[in-house]
Amino acid sequence: MYLVLFDVDGTLVDSQHMIVAAMNRAFAAVGRAAPSRAETLSVVGLSLAEAMTRLAGPDVGANAVDTLAHAYKTAYFDLRRSGGDQEPLYPGARAALDALAARDDVLLGLATGKSHRGIRAVLDLHDLNGRFVTIQCADDHPSKPHPAMVLAALAETGVAPERAVILGDTTFDVTMGRSAGIVALGVAWGYHAVEDLAAAGAETVLADYADLMPALARRFAW
Ligand SMILES: [Mg+2]
């Protein structure tokens, strides 16, 4: 069996508008100046506490980090409840998932800085429940780029590292995958620069989802 792990934000769904809006609300809630859009997008994929620490600066205390994280979660939840197509799938994502699901030797999984609640919302929104046999998230693991999420996904599925890949838009995904001993494929449509993904060790950086199956076919000699 093969395992294809997907990051979520910036890889499967384009959640940047929600993330930036929620971040602005969170910082406003604690009376701090909001980070720039670029600063916010640079930390997407990290666990919330880690992201907040980076954005608020090294002098921020643990209490402020907790308050920011709580305010962010509340804001995100409220934004999501307000409706609209706020976390759309990237073009070609569904077709790629369908093509992979059509193979009986491929398992799909998620490794994400989202919470359990956030993942449930995305799966419900896009009718993707049941697609992913292993789901690893920030609630249960140290933040990316720690390899824990990938190692847990390999253990849960029993897939050998050399038959697994992670697809992600950030250097956190690439470093996590490499640290866990699997191949990392970068994606050019997310929140980190292509050259940074390559420098972190991505085997290739996909220009769009149509590149995924050919990249996997090359890697695994399908
Ligand atoms: Mg991401």
mmCIF file of C-alpha atoms and ligand atoms in Angstrom:
data_model
loop_
_atom_site.group_PDB
_atom_site.id
_atom_site.type_symbol
_atom_site.label_atom_id
_atom_site.label_comp_id
_atom_site.label_asym_id
_atom_site.label_seq_id
_atom_site.Cartn_x
_atom_site.Cartn_y
_atom_site.Cartn_z
ATOM 1 C CA MET A 1 0.000 0.000 0.000
ATOM 2 C CA TYR A 2 0.941 3.608 -0.547
ATOM 3 C CA LEU A 3 0.044 6.559 1.646
ATOM 4 C CA VAL A 4 -0.553 10.066 0.323
ATOM 5 C CA LEU A 5 -0.779 12.598 3.137
ATOM 6 C CA PHE A 6 -2.269 16.024 2.534
ATOM 7 C CA ASP A 7 -1.801 19.207 4.447
ATOM 8 C CA VAL A 8 -5.108 21.132 4.592
ATOM 9 C CA ASP A 9 -4.760 24.947 4.717
ATOM 10 C CA GLY A 10 -3.025 26.201 1.583
ATOM 11 C CA THR A 11 -2.898 22.708 0.076
ATOM 12 C CA LEU A 12 -6.439 21.291 -0.094
ATOM 13 C CA VAL A 13 -8.421 24.420 0.771
ATOM 14 C CA ASP A 14 -7.694 28.097 0.324
ATOM 15 C CA SER A 15 -8.497 29.379 3.796
ATOM 16 C CA GLN A 16 -6.351 32.528 3.699
ATOM 17 C CA HIS A 17 -9.254 34.987 3.841
ATOM 18 C CA MET A 18 -10.683 33.294 6.920
ATOM 19 C CA ILE A 19 -7.278 33.005 8.557
ATOM 20 C CA VAL A 20 -6.313 36.647 8.015
ATOM 21 C CA ALA A 21 -9.721 37.903 9.160
ATOM 22 C CA ALA A 22 -9.657 35.721 12.272
ATOM 23 C CA MET A 23 -6.097 36.786 13.089
ATOM 24 C CA ASN A 24 -7.028 40.451 12.833
ATOM 25 C CA ARG A 25 -9.975 39.898 15.162
ATOM 26 C CA ALA A 26 -7.829 37.971 17.644
ATOM 27 C CA PHE A 27 -5.209 40.711 17.904
ATOM 28 C CA ALA A 28 -7.900 43.380 18.158
ATOM 29 C CA ALA A 29 -9.458 41.422 21.023
ATOM 30 C CA VAL A 30 -6.255 41.759 23.059
ATOM 31 C CA GLY A 31 -5.512 45.338 22.000
ATOM 32 C CA ARG A 32 -2.436 44.513 19.933
ATOM 33 C CA ALA A 33 -1.623 45.673 16.424
ATOM 34 C CA ALA A 34 -2.475 42.945 13.932
ATOM 35 C CA PRO A 35 0.335 41.279 12.010
ATOM 36 C CA SER A 36 0.545 41.952 8.293
ATOM 37 C CA ARG A 37 -1.181 39.604 5.881
ATOM 38 C CA ALA A 38 2.227 38.226 4.822
ATOM 39 C CA GLU A 39 3.258 37.634 8.423
ATOM 40 C CA THR A 40 0.022 35.786 9.143
ATOM 41 C CA LEU A 41 0.290 33.604 6.059
ATOM 42 C CA SER A 42 3.918 32.755 6.874
ATOM 43 C CA VAL A 43 2.855 30.915 10.048
ATOM 44 C CA VAL A 44 -0.141 29.022 8.643
ATOM 45 C CA GLY A 45 0.404 25.338 9.251
ATOM 46 C CA LEU A 46 1.988 25.731 12.661
ATOM 47 C CA SER A 47 -0.044 24.872 15.719
ATOM 48 C CA LEU A 48 -1.941 27.877 16.998
ATOM 49 C CA ALA A 49 0.188 28.491 20.096
ATOM 50 C CA GLU A 50 3.380 28.313 18.040
ATOM 51 C CA ALA A 51 1.914 30.630 15.388
ATOM 52 C CA MET A 52 0.791 33.162 17.988
ATOM 53 C CA THR A 53 4.171 33.148 19.690
ATOM 54 C CA ARG A 54 5.895 33.891 16.385
ATOM 55 C CA LEU A 55 3.459 36.654 15.479
ATOM 56 C CA ALA A 56 3.264 38.361 18.863
ATOM 57 C CA GLY A 57 7.020 38.279 19.436
ATOM 58 C CA PRO A 58 9.391 36.611 21.853
ATOM 59 C CA ASP A 59 8.391 38.800 24.800
ATOM 60 C CA VAL A 60 4.775 37.662 24.720
ATOM 61 C CA GLY A 61 3.765 35.687 27.773
ATOM 62 C CA ALA A 62 2.034 32.316 27.864
ATOM 63 C CA ASN A 63 -1.180 33.926 29.084
ATOM 64 C CA ALA A 64 -1.291 36.295 26.114
ATOM 65 C CA VAL A 65 -0.644 33.398 23.746
ATOM 66 C CA ASP A 66 -3.547 31.483 25.280
ATOM 67 C CA THR A 67 -5.793 34.519 25.025
ATOM 68 C CA LEU A 68 -4.837 35.119 21.386
ATOM 69 C CA ALA A 69 -5.360 31.472 20.499
ATOM 70 C CA HIS A 70 -8.765 31.426 22.146
ATOM 71 C CA ALA A 71 -9.789 34.675 20.447
ATOM 72 C CA TYR A 72 -8.631 33.302 17.092
ATOM 73 C CA LYS A 73 -10.620 30.092 17.480
ATOM 74 C CA THR A 74 -13.722 32.028 18.465
ATOM 75 C CA ALA A 75 -13.322 34.402 15.516
ATOM 76 C CA TYR A 76 -12.753 31.552 13.064
ATOM 77 C CA PHE A 77 -15.807 29.712 14.358
ATOM 78 C CA ASP A 78 -17.943 32.846 14.068
ATOM 79 C CA LEU A 79 -16.699 33.564 10.541
ATOM 80 C CA ARG A 80 -17.399 30.019 9.474
ATOM 81 C CA ARG A 81 -20.912 30.161 10.927
ATOM 82 C CA SER A 82 -21.580 33.347 8.988
ATOM 83 C CA GLY A 83 -21.584 31.220 5.835
ATOM 84 C CA GLY A 84 -20.248 31.721 2.358
ATOM 85 C CA ASP A 85 -17.659 29.749 0.454
ATOM 86 C CA GLN A 86 -14.813 30.669 2.788
ATOM 87 C CA GLU A 87 -12.597 27.626 2.563
ATOM 88 C CA PRO A 88 -12.917 26.554 -1.090
ATOM 89 C CA LEU A 89 -11.113 23.500 -2.409
ATOM 90 C CA TYR A 90 -8.299 24.431 -4.775
ATOM 91 C CA PRO A 91 -8.985 23.817 -8.470
ATOM 92 C CA GLY A 92 -8.384 20.175 -9.326
ATOM 93 C CA ALA A 93 -8.233 19.011 -5.720
ATOM 94 C CA ARG A 94 -11.394 16.936 -5.878
ATOM 95 C CA ALA A 95 -10.421 15.336 -9.174
ATOM 96 C CA ALA A 96 -7.015 14.435 -7.739
ATOM 97 C CA LEU A 97 -8.627 12.879 -4.663
ATOM 98 C CA ASP A 98 -10.994 10.941 -6.925
ATOM 99 C CA ALA A 99 -8.134 9.684 -9.083
ATOM 100 C CA LEU A 100 -6.234 8.505 -6.021
ATOM 101 C CA ALA A 101 -9.332 6.897 -4.522
ATOM 102 C CA ALA A 102 -9.810 4.926 -7.740
ATOM 103 C CA ARG A 103 -6.582 3.050 -7.017
ATOM 104 C CA ASP A 104 -6.936 0.158 -4.576
ATOM 105 C CA ASP A 105 -3.323 0.454 -3.437
ATOM 106 C CA VAL A 106 -3.494 4.025 -2.132
ATOM 107 C CA LEU A 107 -4.536 5.276 1.277
ATOM 108 C CA LEU A 108 -5.179 8.958 1.891
ATOM 109 C CA GLY A 109 -4.506 10.900 5.053
ATOM 110 C CA LEU A 110 -4.410 14.389 6.533
ATOM 111 C CA ALA A 111 -1.688 16.084 8.586
ATOM 112 C CA THR A 112 -2.741 19.559 9.618
ATOM 113 C CA GLY A 113 -2.320 22.353 12.104
ATOM 114 C CA LYS A 114 -6.104 22.598 12.228
ATOM 115 C CA SER A 115 -8.008 21.323 15.256
ATOM 116 C CA HIS A 116 -10.364 18.337 15.237
ATOM 117 C CA ARG A 117 -13.236 20.811 15.030
ATOM 118 C CA GLY A 118 -11.659 22.610 12.095
ATOM 119 C CA ILE A 119 -11.087 19.379 10.200
ATOM 120 C CA ARG A 120 -14.642 18.221 10.790
ATOM 121 C CA ALA A 121 -15.930 21.503 9.391
ATOM 122 C CA VAL A 122 -13.839 21.232 6.214
ATOM 123 C CA LEU A 123 -14.759 17.589 5.625
ATOM 124 C CA ASP A 124 -18.439 18.381 6.109
ATOM 125 C CA LEU A 125 -18.273 21.495 3.932
ATOM 126 C CA HIS A 126 -16.812 19.583 0.990
ATOM 127 C CA ASP A 127 -18.514 16.238 1.577
ATOM 128 C CA LEU A 128 -15.166 14.504 2.075
ATOM 129 C CA ASN A 129 -15.996 12.405 5.121
ATOM 130 C CA GLY A 130 -14.560 8.917 4.836
ATOM 131 C CA ARG A 131 -11.906 9.864 2.272
ATOM 132 C CA PHE A 132 -9.010 9.962 4.706
ATOM 133 C CA VAL A 133 -8.137 6.851 6.681
ATOM 134 C CA THR A 134 -5.716 8.628 8.990
ATOM 135 C CA ILE A 135 -6.191 12.171 10.272
ATOM 136 C CA GLN A 136 -3.451 13.773 12.344
ATOM 137 C CA CYS A 137 -3.894 17.237 13.756
ATOM 138 C CA ALA A 138 -2.557 19.892 16.084
ATOM 139 C CA ASP A 139 -4.740 18.784 19.002
ATOM 140 C CA ASP A 140 -2.794 15.545 19.368
ATOM 141 C CA HIS A 141 0.762 16.340 18.299
ATOM 142 C CA PRO A 142 3.574 18.846 18.625
ATOM 143 C CA SER A 143 3.482 21.546 15.985
ATOM 144 C CA LYS A 144 4.879 20.957 12.523
ATOM 145 C CA PRO A 145 7.676 20.634 11.564
ATOM 146 C CA HIS A 146 7.993 17.987 14.299
ATOM 147 C CA PRO A 147 7.625 14.622 12.528
ATOM 148 C CA ALA A 148 5.055 13.227 14.999
ATOM 149 C CA MET A 149 2.024 13.571 12.715
ATOM 150 C CA VAL A 150 3.678 11.704 9.849
ATOM 151 C CA LEU A 151 5.065 9.002 12.114
ATOM 152 C CA ALA A 152 1.603 8.485 13.607
ATOM 153 C CA ALA A 153 0.041 8.250 10.145
ATOM 154 C CA LEU A 154 2.612 5.639 9.090
ATOM 155 C CA ALA A 155 2.012 3.660 12.287
ATOM 156 C CA GLU A 156 -1.775 3.812 11.906
ATOM 157 C CA THR A 157 -1.763 2.665 8.296
ATOM 158 C CA GLY A 158 1.198 0.302 8.443
ATOM 159 C CA VAL A 159 2.633 1.853 5.282
ATOM 160 C CA ALA A 160 6.420 1.840 4.904
ATOM 161 C CA PRO A 161 8.043 5.290 4.837
ATOM 162 C CA GLU A 162 9.419 4.725 1.332
ATOM 163 C CA ARG A 163 5.848 4.288 0.065
ATOM 164 C CA ALA A 164 4.517 7.477 1.615
ATOM 165 C CA VAL A 165 4.530 11.112 0.549
ATOM 166 C CA ILE A 166 3.275 14.331 2.015
ATOM 167 C CA LEU A 167 1.840 17.101 -0.101
ATOM 168 C CA GLY A 168 2.114 20.532 1.462
ATOM 169 C CA ASP A 169 2.409 24.243 0.793
ATOM 170 C CA THR A 170 4.853 25.207 3.537
ATOM 171 C CA THR A 171 8.402 24.480 4.605
ATOM 172 C CA PHE A 172 6.865 23.099 7.811
ATOM 173 C CA ASP A 173 5.272 20.279 5.791
ATOM 174 C CA VAL A 174 8.442 19.590 3.837
ATOM 175 C CA THR A 175 10.675 19.532 6.920
ATOM 176 C CA MET A 176 8.161 17.395 8.815
ATOM 177 C CA GLY A 177 8.027 14.862 5.997
ATOM 178 C CA ARG A 178 11.764 14.725 5.531
ATOM 179 C CA SER A 179 12.303 14.370 9.280
ATOM 180 C CA ALA A 180 9.945 11.409 9.276
ATOM 181 C CA GLY A 181 11.799 9.812 6.384
ATOM 182 C CA ILE A 182 9.210 10.265 3.637
ATOM 183 C CA VAL A 183 9.175 12.196 0.377
ATOM 184 C CA ALA A 184 7.727 15.687 0.455
ATOM 185 C CA LEU A 185 6.049 17.256 -2.545
ATOM 186 C CA GLY A 186 5.572 21.003 -2.398
ATOM 187 C CA VAL A 187 2.664 22.868 -3.946
ATOM 188 C CA ALA A 188 3.001 26.256 -5.594
ATOM 189 C CA TRP A 189 -0.558 27.435 -4.897
ATOM 190 C CA GLY A 190 -0.254 27.903 -1.130
ATOM 191 C CA TYR A 191 1.344 30.262 1.350
ATOM 192 C CA HIS A 192 5.110 29.703 1.119
ATOM 193 C CA ALA A 193 7.405 30.511 -1.795
ATOM 194 C CA VAL A 194 8.361 27.798 -4.260
ATOM 195 C CA GLU A 195 12.086 28.398 -3.763
ATOM 196 C CA ASP A 196 11.700 27.987 0.001
ATOM 197 C CA LEU A 197 9.934 24.638 -0.485
ATOM 198 C CA ALA A 198 12.692 23.454 -2.786
ATOM 199 C CA ALA A 199 15.372 24.632 -0.364
ATOM 200 C CA ALA A 200 13.668 22.766 2.494
ATOM 201 C CA GLY A 201 13.961 19.540 0.514
ATOM 202 C CA ALA A 202 10.776 19.133 -1.510
ATOM 203 C CA GLU A 203 11.366 16.520 -4.190
ATOM 204 C CA THR A 204 9.379 18.651 -6.600
ATOM 205 C CA VAL A 205 6.972 21.556 -6.364
ATOM 206 C CA LEU A 206 3.693 21.028 -8.190
ATOM 207 C CA ALA A 207 2.359 23.919 -10.264
ATOM 208 C CA ASP A 208 -1.218 22.634 -10.019
ATOM 209 C CA TYR A 209 -3.150 19.538 -9.046
ATOM 210 C CA ALA A 210 -2.844 18.080 -12.540
ATOM 211 C CA ASP A 211 0.846 17.536 -11.732
ATOM 212 C CA LEU A 212 0.143 15.293 -8.745
ATOM 213 C CA MET A 213 -0.549 11.936 -10.414
ATOM 214 C CA PRO A 214 2.430 12.236 -12.795
ATOM 215 C CA ALA A 215 4.691 13.125 -9.848
ATOM 216 C CA LEU A 216 3.473 10.105 -7.888
ATOM 217 C CA ALA A 217 3.808 7.873 -10.951
ATOM 218 C CA ARG A 218 7.446 8.963 -11.306
ATOM 219 C CA ARG A 219 8.212 8.531 -7.628
ATOM 220 C CA PHE A 220 6.606 5.096 -7.257
ATOM 221 C CA ALA A 221 6.999 3.774 -10.821
ATOM 222 C CA TRP A 222 3.221 3.354 -11.152
HETATM 223 MG MG MG B 1 -0.597 24.486 4.724
#
